[in-house]
Tab-separated table of C-alpha atoms in Angstrom:
chain	number	residue	atom	x	y	z
D	1	GLN	CA	-16.909	-1.793	-36.985
D	2	VAL	CA	-16.808	-0.844	-40.631
D	3	ALA	CA	-18.036	-4.305	-41.653
D	4	ASP	CA	-20.892	-4.172	-39.126
D	5	ALA	CA	-21.907	-0.789	-40.461
D	6	HIS	CA	-22.033	-2.186	-43.962
D	7	MET	CA	-24.171	-5.088	-42.784
D	8	ARG	CA	-26.610	-2.575	-41.337
D	9	GLY	CA	-26.917	-0.508	-44.483
D	10	SER	CA	-26.704	-1.134	-48.171
D	11	GLY	CA	-24.755	2.058	-48.747
D	12	CYS	CA	-21.692	3.523	-47.070
D	13	PRO	CA	-21.223	3.431	-43.279
D	14	LYS	CA	-22.007	7.155	-43.021
D	15	CYS	CA	-25.479	6.387	-44.414
D	16	ALA	CA	-26.171	3.395	-42.138
D	17	ASN	CA	-29.002	5.178	-40.325
D	18	SER	CA	-30.966	6.053	-43.449
D	19	LEU	CA	-32.571	3.991	-46.181
D	20	SER	CA	-30.845	3.877	-49.537
D	21	THR	CA	-32.792	4.938	-52.618
D	22	PRO	CA	-33.553	1.328	-53.686
D	23	GLU	CA	-34.782	0.519	-50.177
D	24	ASN	CA	-37.036	3.569	-50.316
D	25	GLU	CA	-38.391	2.355	-53.655
D	26	ILE	CA	-39.095	-1.100	-52.210
D	27	TYR	CA	-40.697	0.468	-49.142
D	28	ASP	CA	-42.944	2.685	-51.290
D	29	PHE	CA	-43.908	-0.250	-53.506
D	30	ILE	CA	-44.997	-2.356	-50.526
D	31	LYS	CA	-46.724	0.582	-48.843
D	32	ASN	CA	-48.780	1.165	-51.987
D	33	ASN	CA	-49.926	-2.474	-52.015
D	34	VAL	CA	-50.551	-3.374	-48.368
D	35	ASN	CA	-52.074	-1.529	-45.430
D	36	TYR	CA	-49.878	-3.162	-42.820
D	37	LYS	CA	-47.169	-1.455	-40.811
D	38	ILE	CA	-43.693	-1.526	-42.350
D	39	GLU	CA	-40.773	-1.049	-39.980
D	40	GLN	CA	-37.526	0.441	-41.219
D	41	ARG	CA	-34.145	-0.427	-39.704
D	42	ASN	CA	-35.487	-2.783	-37.021
D	43	ARG	CA	-32.642	-3.309	-34.542
D	44	ASP	CA	-34.475	-5.371	-31.920
D	45	LEU	CA	-35.451	-8.696	-33.500
D	46	ILE	CA	-32.083	-10.286	-34.358
D	47	LYS	CA	-29.502	-8.332	-32.377
D	48	PRO	CA	-26.759	-7.358	-33.099
D	49	TYR	CA	-28.011	-7.313	-36.702
D	50	GLU	CA	-30.786	-5.161	-38.062
D	51	LEU	CA	-33.423	-5.667	-40.740
D	52	ASP	CA	-33.774	-3.092	-43.516
D	53	LEU	CA	-37.537	-3.604	-43.893
D	54	TYR	CA	-39.839	-5.655	-41.687
D	55	ILE	CA	-43.617	-6.274	-41.865
D	56	PRO	CA	-44.735	-7.639	-38.462
D	57	GLU	CA	-48.129	-8.926	-39.668
D	58	TYR	CA	-46.395	-11.189	-42.189
D	59	ASN	CA	-43.225	-11.869	-40.168
D	60	PHE	CA	-41.582	-10.878	-43.438
D	61	ALA	CA	-38.264	-9.034	-43.830
D	62	ILE	CA	-36.219	-7.711	-46.742
D	63	GLU	CA	-32.504	-7.016	-46.959
D	64	TYR	CA	-31.069	-4.931	-49.781
D	65	ASN	CA	-27.364	-5.644	-50.303
D	66	GLY	CA	-25.264	-3.194	-52.260
D	67	LEU	CA	-22.595	-5.161	-54.113
D	68	TYR	CA	-19.540	-3.084	-53.236
D	69	TRP	CA	-20.415	-2.500	-49.585
D	70	HIS	CA	-21.322	-6.162	-49.043
D	71	SER	CA	-18.229	-7.525	-50.767
D	72	SER	CA	-15.189	-9.215	-49.273
D	73	LYS	CA	-13.500	-5.819	-48.985
D	74	PHE	CA	-15.720	-5.064	-45.995
D	75	LEU	CA	-17.326	-8.373	-44.966
D	76	LEU	CA	-14.467	-10.626	-43.974
D	77	ASP	CA	-16.809	-13.362	-42.729
D	78	LYS	CA	-18.254	-15.191	-45.749
D	79	LYS	CA	-21.181	-16.412	-43.627
D	80	LYS	CA	-22.455	-12.966	-42.632
D	81	HIS	CA	-25.475	-13.044	-44.957
D	82	LEU	CA	-26.263	-16.632	-44.001
D	83	ASP	CA	-25.957	-15.885	-40.279
D	84	LYS	CA	-28.581	-13.163	-40.562
D	85	LEU	CA	-30.858	-15.527	-42.500
D	86	ILE	CA	-30.501	-18.235	-39.833
D	87	ARG	CA	-31.181	-15.751	-37.038
D	88	CYS	CA	-34.394	-14.796	-38.812
D	89	GLN	CA	-35.435	-18.430	-39.213
D	90	GLU	CA	-34.858	-19.001	-35.501
D	91	ASN	CA	-37.298	-16.155	-34.838
D	92	ASN	CA	-39.866	-17.362	-37.421
D	93	ILE	CA	-39.100	-14.433	-39.706
D	94	LYS	CA	-39.224	-14.948	-43.469
D	95	LEU	CA	-36.232	-13.112	-44.923
D	96	ILE	CA	-35.271	-12.468	-48.536
D	97	ASN	CA	-31.954	-10.952	-49.625
D	98	ILE	CA	-31.901	-8.760	-52.724
D	99	PHE	CA	-28.546	-8.081	-54.355
D	100	GLU	CA	-28.019	-4.733	-56.023
D	101	ASP	CA	-27.594	-6.178	-59.537
D	102	GLU	CA	-30.927	-7.995	-59.251
D	103	TRP	CA	-32.673	-4.732	-58.417
D	104	ILE	CA	-30.882	-2.749	-61.125
D	105	ASN	CA	-31.184	-5.331	-63.912
D	106	LYS	CA	-34.289	-7.363	-63.019
D	107	LYS	CA	-36.490	-5.070	-60.968
D	108	ASP	CA	-39.730	-6.403	-62.486
D	109	ILE	CA	-38.849	-9.947	-61.410
D	110	VAL	CA	-37.900	-8.810	-57.896
D	111	LEU	CA	-41.160	-6.915	-57.480
D	112	SER	CA	-43.183	-9.847	-58.784
D	113	LYS	CA	-41.496	-12.127	-56.222
D	114	ILE	CA	-42.271	-9.694	-53.410
D	115	LYS	CA	-45.911	-9.522	-54.522
D	116	HIS	CA	-46.093	-13.311	-54.593
D	117	LEU	CA	-44.562	-13.704	-51.134
D	118	LEU	CA	-46.909	-11.074	-49.688
D	119	HIS	CA	-49.950	-12.565	-51.482
D	120	ILE	CA	-50.783	-9.295	-53.222
D	121	GLU	CA	-50.825	-10.530	-56.814
D	122	ASN	CA	-53.693	-9.298	-58.955
D	123	ASN	CA	-52.673	-10.774	-62.296
D	124	PRO	CA	-54.946	-12.711	-64.666
D	125	LYS	CA	-54.998	-16.381	-63.663
D	126	ILE	CA	-54.046	-19.237	-65.966
D	127	MET	CA	-55.107	-22.753	-65.001
D	128	ALA	CA	-52.866	-25.655	-66.012
D	129	ARG	CA	-55.732	-27.610	-67.572
D	130	LYS	CA	-56.153	-24.842	-70.169
D	131	THR	CA	-52.529	-25.010	-71.323
D	132	ASP	CA	-50.453	-27.175	-73.657
D	133	ILE	CA	-46.938	-28.491	-73.032
D	134	LYS	CA	-44.413	-28.704	-75.871
D	135	ILE	CA	-40.689	-29.227	-76.312
D	136	ILE	CA	-39.233	-25.906	-77.438
D	137	ASN	CA	-35.890	-24.987	-79.004
D	138	SER	CA	-33.021	-23.678	-76.918
D	139	VAL	CA	-33.192	-20.157	-78.358
D	140	ASP	CA	-36.790	-19.656	-77.262
D	141	GLY	CA	-36.096	-21.310	-73.910
D	142	VAL	CA	-33.011	-19.233	-73.184
D	143	ASN	CA	-34.659	-15.957	-74.212
D	144	PHE	CA	-37.688	-16.635	-72.005
D	145	LEU	CA	-35.588	-17.546	-68.971
D	146	LYS	CA	-33.340	-14.519	-69.410
D	147	LYS	CA	-36.428	-12.342	-69.228
D	148	TYR	CA	-38.347	-14.052	-66.432
D	149	HIS	CA	-35.856	-15.930	-64.215
D	150	ILE	CA	-33.885	-14.058	-61.558
D	151	GLN	CA	-30.759	-16.113	-62.368
D	152	GLY	CA	-31.058	-16.016	-66.141
D	153	SER	CA	-31.048	-19.003	-68.467
D	154	GLY	CA	-28.461	-21.385	-67.004
D	155	VAL	CA	-27.331	-24.523	-68.861
D	156	ALA	CA	-29.786	-27.145	-70.135
D	157	SER	CA	-30.281	-29.841	-72.747
D	158	VAL	CA	-34.096	-29.926	-72.688
D	159	TYR	CA	-36.507	-26.996	-72.632
D	160	LEU	CA	-40.219	-27.515	-72.050
D	161	GLY	CA	-42.662	-24.716	-72.791
D	162	CYS	CA	-46.172	-24.188	-71.451
D	163	PHE	CA	-48.513	-22.426	-73.885
D	164	TYR	CA	-51.769	-20.621	-73.165
D	165	ASN	CA	-53.701	-19.677	-76.292
D	166	GLU	CA	-50.471	-20.320	-78.215
D	167	LYS	CA	-48.549	-17.837	-76.034
D	168	LEU	CA	-45.476	-19.104	-74.162
D	169	VAL	CA	-46.157	-18.421	-70.478
D	170	SER	CA	-43.778	-20.767	-68.670
D	171	VAL	CA	-40.538	-22.695	-69.224
D	172	MET	CA	-38.884	-25.546	-67.321
D	173	SER	CA	-35.397	-26.686	-68.322
D	174	PHE	CA	-33.399	-29.835	-67.583
D	175	LYS	CA	-29.790	-30.948	-67.968
D	176	LYS	CA	-28.841	-34.604	-68.383
D	177	GLU	CA	-25.872	-35.631	-66.264
D	178	LYS	CA	-25.341	-39.388	-66.505
D	179	LYS	CA	-27.439	-42.442	-67.336
D	180	ASP	CA	-30.870	-41.697	-65.914
D	181	THR	CA	-29.827	-38.752	-63.719
D	182	TRP	CA	-31.016	-35.245	-64.577
D	183	GLU	CA	-30.989	-31.800	-63.036
D	184	LEU	CA	-33.950	-29.432	-63.115
D	185	THR	CA	-32.010	-26.244	-63.810
D	186	ARG	CA	-34.657	-23.556	-64.243
D	187	PHE	CA	-38.388	-22.905	-63.925
D	188	ALA	CA	-39.993	-19.547	-64.588
D	189	SER	CA	-43.349	-18.117	-65.576
D	190	ASP	CA	-44.436	-14.865	-67.175
D	191	TYR	CA	-44.841	-12.555	-64.156
D	192	ASN	CA	-47.790	-10.823	-65.858
D	193	TYR	CA	-49.897	-13.912	-65.063
D	194	THR	CA	-50.627	-16.039	-62.020
D	195	CYS	CA	-49.990	-19.561	-63.272
D	196	GLN	CA	-51.658	-22.274	-61.199
D	197	GLY	CA	-50.552	-25.891	-61.458
D	198	ILE	CA	-48.274	-25.285	-64.427
D	199	GLY	CA	-45.081	-26.348	-62.650
D	200	GLY	CA	-46.635	-29.711	-61.881
D	201	LYS	CA	-47.880	-30.170	-65.432
D	202	LEU	CA	-44.451	-29.396	-66.903
D	203	PHE	CA	-42.672	-31.772	-64.530
D	204	LYS	CA	-45.138	-34.607	-65.162
D	205	TYR	CA	-44.618	-34.168	-68.902
D	206	PHE	CA	-40.865	-34.482	-68.387
D	207	ILE	CA	-41.209	-37.614	-66.229
D	208	ARG	CA	-43.599	-39.232	-68.694
D	209	ASN	CA	-41.490	-38.526	-71.798
D	210	TYR	CA	-37.906	-38.843	-70.495
D	211	ASN	CA	-38.350	-41.488	-67.779
D	212	PRO	CA	-35.605	-40.275	-65.397
D	213	GLY	CA	-34.529	-42.298	-62.394
D	214	ILE	CA	-33.271	-39.312	-60.426
D	215	VAL	CA	-33.858	-35.574	-60.789
D	216	LYS	CA	-32.001	-33.153	-58.579
D	217	SER	CA	-32.379	-29.421	-58.230
D	218	PHE	CA	-31.162	-26.515	-56.118
D	219	ALA	CA	-33.085	-23.616	-54.599
D	220	ASP	CA	-31.488	-20.299	-53.662
D	221	ARG	CA	-31.817	-19.759	-49.908
D	222	ARG	CA	-32.050	-16.014	-50.465
D	223	TRP	CA	-35.381	-16.453	-52.243
D	224	THR	CA	-36.851	-19.783	-51.093
D	225	ILE	CA	-38.087	-18.969	-47.602
D	226	ASP	CA	-39.558	-22.323	-46.553
D	227	GLU	CA	-37.662	-25.551	-47.190
D	228	LYS	CA	-40.722	-27.684	-46.327
D	229	ASN	CA	-43.370	-25.821	-48.292
D	230	ASN	CA	-42.420	-24.886	-51.843
D	231	LEU	CA	-42.753	-26.035	-55.437
D	232	TYR	CA	-40.124	-28.760	-55.067
D	233	VAL	CA	-41.999	-30.412	-52.217
D	234	GLN	CA	-45.242	-30.142	-54.176
D	235	LEU	CA	-43.578	-31.898	-57.126
D	236	GLY	CA	-42.448	-34.811	-54.951
D	237	PHE	CA	-38.838	-33.789	-54.311
D	238	LYS	CA	-37.214	-34.526	-50.959
D	239	PHE	CA	-35.084	-31.988	-49.128
D	240	GLU	CA	-31.492	-33.282	-48.937
D	241	GLY	CA	-29.707	-30.485	-47.100
D	242	TYR	CA	-27.859	-27.236	-47.593
D	243	THR	CA	-24.777	-26.245	-49.539
D	244	PRO	CA	-22.399	-23.713	-47.914
D	245	PRO	CA	-22.309	-20.067	-49.014
D	246	ASP	CA	-20.611	-19.582	-52.360
D	247	TYR	CA	-19.164	-16.512	-54.002
D	248	LYS	CA	-19.238	-14.597	-57.239
D	249	TYR	CA	-17.018	-11.752	-58.350
D	250	ILE	CA	-17.883	-8.092	-58.652
D	251	LYS	CA	-16.062	-4.989	-59.795
D	252	SER	CA	-16.630	-1.538	-58.355
D	253	GLY	CA	-19.013	0.486	-60.505
D	254	LYS	CA	-20.425	-2.575	-62.283
D	255	PHE	CA	-23.915	-3.818	-61.441
D	256	GLU	CA	-23.208	-7.467	-62.090
D	257	ARG	CA	-22.017	-10.585	-60.262
D	258	TYR	CA	-19.671	-12.756	-62.333
D	259	HIS	CA	-19.565	-16.546	-61.934
D	260	LYS	CA	-16.274	-17.813	-60.525
D	261	PHE	CA	-16.058	-20.414	-63.321
D	262	ASN	CA	-14.766	-17.663	-65.600
D	263	PHE	CA	-12.052	-16.720	-63.107
D	264	ARG	CA	-10.095	-19.959	-62.982
D	265	LYS	CA	-6.329	-19.522	-62.942
D	266	LYS	CA	-5.687	-20.913	-66.427
D	267	ILE	CA	-8.279	-18.588	-67.943
D	268	LEU	CA	-6.948	-15.532	-66.137
D	269	LEU	CA	-3.352	-16.391	-67.075
D	270	LYS	CA	-4.309	-16.698	-70.717
D	271	LYS	CA	-6.085	-13.328	-70.727
D	272	HIS	CA	-3.657	-11.390	-68.544
D	273	SER	CA	-0.272	-13.077	-68.935
D	274	ASN	CA	1.417	-9.654	-68.959
D	275	ILE	CA	0.511	-8.900	-65.323
D	276	LEU	CA	-0.199	-12.332	-63.771
D	277	ASN	CA	1.985	-15.374	-63.141
D	278	GLU	CA	1.485	-19.036	-62.250
D	279	LYS	CA	2.686	-18.609	-58.675
D	280	MET	CA	-0.300	-16.403	-57.853
D	281	THR	CA	-3.502	-17.829	-56.355
D	282	GLU	CA	-6.915	-17.169	-57.850
D	283	SER	CA	-7.608	-14.662	-55.067
D	284	GLU	CA	-4.338	-12.847	-55.697
D	285	MET	CA	-5.035	-12.703	-59.421
D	286	THR	CA	-8.572	-11.367	-59.082
D	287	LYS	CA	-7.489	-8.819	-56.487
D	288	LYS	CA	-4.791	-7.527	-58.807
D	289	LEU	CA	-7.402	-7.252	-61.581
D	290	GLY	CA	-9.685	-5.223	-59.316
D	291	TYR	CA	-12.323	-7.851	-58.528
D	292	LEU	CA	-13.933	-8.541	-55.148
D	293	LYS	CA	-15.871	-11.539	-53.868
D	294	ILE	CA	-19.456	-11.405	-52.667
D	295	TYR	CA	-20.987	-14.361	-50.827
D	296	ASP	CA	-24.554	-15.657	-50.983
D	297	CYS	CA	-26.497	-17.723	-48.436
D	298	GLY	CA	-25.934	-21.102	-50.073
D	299	LEU	CA	-28.488	-23.407	-51.680
D	300	MET	CA	-31.080	-25.993	-50.713
D	301	LYS	CA	-30.637	-29.355	-52.429
D	302	TYR	CA	-33.667	-31.403	-53.505
D	303	ILE	CA	-33.863	-34.904	-54.970
D	304	TRP	CA	-36.701	-36.634	-56.831
D	305	LYS	CA	-36.460	-40.409	-57.277
D	306	LYS	CA	-38.526	-42.687	-59.446
D	307	GLU	CA	-40.729	-45.029	-57.472
D	308	LYS	CA	-39.779	-48.683	-57.797
């Protein structure tokens, strides 16, 4: 019952019948930009779950997930977020899931994504034909992606920049894996502009100059609402399937999700040898250190292959 209450609200169970402050902010933002009806706490569409915000005219829903209340301390089923997403898909509802740290730390990016998905952008438009593509250094690439990508900079070996009137407006990054196999790790544009065709121009530049045989990439299911109609498909990638939900770590009072790579046993033992021992599992170690797991909805995998 406690877990179900936390799924219904982003705050504590006692507040499950009211919108949290962030949800109110998102509601007000949408209300100020569209004239359509916005339903709050819809409990009819995907019973027994509810939707925090729902716009019937768009079949569009938003979930705001507080980190602590949506962690493994309360949600014992790691597929809870994914189950709600699948229920929405079965009812032709486009659902996005916003984690608390994304709202706290990258609110401008979140709002720009909502505007894009609701087709309410009013930014200056930049056409790809009026831009120039250049290889840029890692410092400039990383700094741009930290500012404009919801997941930050990631890891890459090649950064391509798109320039409009000598201003960097978009970055696409790639990581070489083996032989002619690469991964497209990040793509982001300056959210103050509506960039048309730039993703395609960047990718074509990469194909032409690096001649890969295979390029793979992964899309976050929390933000990519249509597996058959998105940038990857437009670039010639083929949908390969889903990855299962994965977790990151959180700590109460901290607005951040930490990658599990930094919580491997050997790393934790080295840092906390005074209170941990080799017989403990990763979960036991992180629990003792005060960390909780929070699960996402998994990823979509896409593959591009060079034509023979």
